[in-house]
Amino acid sequence: MQTDDDFADYARETWTSLVRAAVFLGCSPHEAEDLAQTTLVRCYTAWPSVVRADNRTAYVYRMLLNCLRDSKRRRWWGERPAERLPEPRDGRRDETAAVDTADAVHRALASLAKAARDVVVLRYFAGLSERETAEALGVPVGTVKSRLSRALAQLSADAHLTDLRPGFTPAPARSDAPARETT
């Protein structure tokens, strides 16, 4: 049947992206795979609606966020660092820095409020446009822009990400600051 073939092609195309987004939303790799699978099951059962959606990508990522919320309602998820991120299909990766980078990014994302983290993950890790992100979250585009602006400002000052910047050298302690008087 053509519909099943269309869905199978779509599922193969989006699997890695859904898993990566779920990892950046705070799931372990195994939980992320379960979440992506649950999302794709819901996509399959609602496939005619998914196909008719004005923006299929935003529709599916909204399903992913709803599945994540549903799963968190059913059980407690303690914060756990991810063991590893799903590999991109091209296989290129710097093995020596990957663990430190993943840890720093996860810690920095964990410091964001949930709404801000959702916007950052959908916009930059899932690659959605501002409009698609707004549709996925059910908020106006202006809200996406303001949340993203505040989140990026917070991330740019995050200590976990400081040493990931190219050419980073820690600033020396300021010696021109006035000494504090103690009495």
C-alpha positions as MATLAB code, in Angstrom:
seq = 'MQTDDDFADYARETWTSLVRAAVFLGCSPHEAEDLAQTTLVRCYTAWPSVVRADNRTAYVYRMLLNCLRDSKRRRWWGERPAERLPEPRDGRRDETAAVDTADAVHRALASLAKAARDVVVLRYFAGLSERETAEALGVPVGTVKSRLSRALAQLSADAHLTDLRPGFTPAPARSDAPARETT';
ca = [
       0.000    0.000    0.000;
       1.364    3.421   -0.963;
       0.470    5.053    2.379;
       2.504    2.498    4.346;
       5.459    2.979    2.011;
       5.242    6.773    2.384;
       5.172    6.451    6.152;
       8.090    3.988    6.179;
      10.188    6.371    4.079;
       9.283    9.267    6.364;
      10.104    7.269    9.501;
      13.529    6.303    8.111;
      14.248    9.945    7.207;
      13.298   11.412   10.571;
      14.385    8.711   13.028;
      17.855   10.098   13.827;
      16.592   13.664   14.064;
      13.796   12.687   16.474;
      16.183   10.675   18.661;
      18.748   13.499   18.771;
      16.052   16.044   19.649;
      14.808   13.803   22.466;
      18.351   13.454   23.845;
      18.751   17.217   23.885;
      15.374   17.524   25.577;
      16.816   15.532   28.482;
      16.271   11.847   27.645;
      18.929    9.161   27.871;
      19.715    7.568   24.486;
      17.504    4.575   25.278;
      14.645    6.787   26.476;
      15.106    8.952   23.381;
      14.717    5.930   21.113;
      11.563    4.897   22.994;
      10.207    8.431   22.697;
      10.969    8.603   18.959;
       9.295    5.238   18.476;
       6.209    6.330   20.418;
       6.069    9.510   18.341;
       6.292    7.541   15.095;
       3.557    5.158   16.270;
       1.316    8.162   16.877;
       2.321    9.512   13.463;
       1.345    6.232   11.845;
      -2.064    6.134   13.503;
      -2.678    9.754   12.490;
      -0.806    9.569    9.156;
      -3.597   11.167    7.071;
      -3.560   14.171    9.438;
       0.233   14.323    9.358;
       0.246   14.325    5.558;
      -2.438   17.041    5.427;
      -0.665   19.272    7.963;
       0.472   22.624    6.618;
       3.870   21.971    8.148;
       4.551   18.278    8.636;
       7.849   18.824   10.460;
       6.350   21.140   13.081;
       3.371   18.792   13.474;
       5.622   15.804   14.183;
       7.887   17.692   16.609;
       4.793   18.838   18.470;
       3.848   15.155   18.720;
       7.348   14.443   20.078;
       6.963   17.123   22.762;
       3.506   15.822   23.671;
       4.836   12.250   23.942;
       7.634   13.523   26.192;
       5.155   15.352   28.422;
       2.899   12.284   28.558;
       5.781   10.019   29.539;
       6.874   12.390   32.294;
       3.369   12.448   33.699;
       3.400    8.681   34.072;
       6.706    8.328   35.885;
       9.502   10.335   37.418;
      12.607   10.925   35.316;
      15.590   11.917   37.398;
      18.293   13.897   35.690;
      20.882   11.573   34.257;
      23.783   12.492   32.034;
      23.570   10.941   28.601;
      26.045    8.150   27.977;
      26.482    9.237   24.377;
      24.644   11.065   21.619;
      23.301    9.222   18.596;
      25.878    9.249   15.820;
      25.276   11.212   12.641;
      24.992    8.883    9.653;
      28.187   10.205    8.012;
      30.219    8.840   10.958;
      32.644   11.771   11.331;
      33.387   12.587   14.950;
      36.195   13.787   17.166;
      36.340   10.972   19.715;
      38.595   12.808   22.175;
      36.345   15.821   22.664;
      32.938   14.251   22.141;
      32.288   13.256   25.753;
      33.327   16.633   27.169;
      31.345   18.528   24.561;
      28.197   16.452   25.059;
      28.437   16.819   28.827;
      28.941   20.589   28.602;
      26.008   21.030   26.216;
      23.695   18.863   28.331;
      24.625   20.717   31.511;
      24.106   24.075   29.835;
      20.748   23.038   28.382;
      19.686   21.662   31.772;
      20.266   25.111   33.278;
      17.602   26.607   30.987;
      13.923   26.784   31.867;
      11.902   24.082   30.102;
      10.241   26.519   27.671;
      13.599   27.997   26.688;
      15.199   24.558   26.315;
      12.334   23.401   24.057;
      12.850   26.413   21.778;
      16.636   25.953   21.579;
      16.404   22.221   20.881;
      13.726   22.549   18.212;
      15.350   25.553   16.539;
      19.001   24.493   16.544;
      19.211   20.763   17.178;
      16.120   19.716   15.225;
      16.706   22.440   12.627;
      13.179   23.840   12.580;
      12.566   27.379   11.363;
      11.167   29.984   13.765;
       7.723   29.495   12.238;
       7.939   25.692   12.520;
       9.155   25.971   16.108;
       6.231   28.271   16.916;
       3.798   25.816   15.346;
       5.325   22.870   17.196;
       5.060   24.668   20.535;
       1.711   26.318   19.839;
       3.036   29.820   20.517;
       3.439   32.952   18.359;
       6.661   33.424   16.366;
       7.470   36.484   18.505;
       7.437   34.294   21.615;
       9.884   31.909   19.964;
      12.171   34.834   19.094;
      12.105   36.310   22.595;
      12.593   32.946   24.342;
      15.417   32.126   21.955;
      17.090   35.479   22.522;
      16.985   35.098   26.301;
      18.086   31.455   26.147;
      21.050   32.237   23.879;
      22.097   35.079   26.176;
      21.990   32.698   29.129;
      23.888   30.008   27.214;
      26.563   32.461   26.068;
      27.357   33.187   29.705;
      27.133   29.548   30.837;
      30.349   28.365   32.465;
      29.936   24.850   31.037;
      30.236   26.172   27.485;
      32.986   28.730   28.078;
      35.900   26.451   27.252;
      34.206   25.139   24.073;
      34.667   28.501   22.364;
      37.428   28.575   19.743;
      40.538   30.340   20.995;
      39.265   30.448   24.573;
      41.747   31.433   27.218;
      40.558   32.084   30.744;
      40.721   35.722   31.777;
      43.362   36.441   34.402;
      42.172   37.536   37.806;
      41.700   41.287   37.935;
      44.310   42.963   40.035;
      42.991   46.493   39.473;
      39.899   45.867   41.576;
      39.929   47.768   44.856;
      40.735   45.662   47.876;
      37.840   44.971   50.183;
      38.243   46.415   53.593;
      37.527   44.195   56.552;
      36.956   45.497   60.011;
];
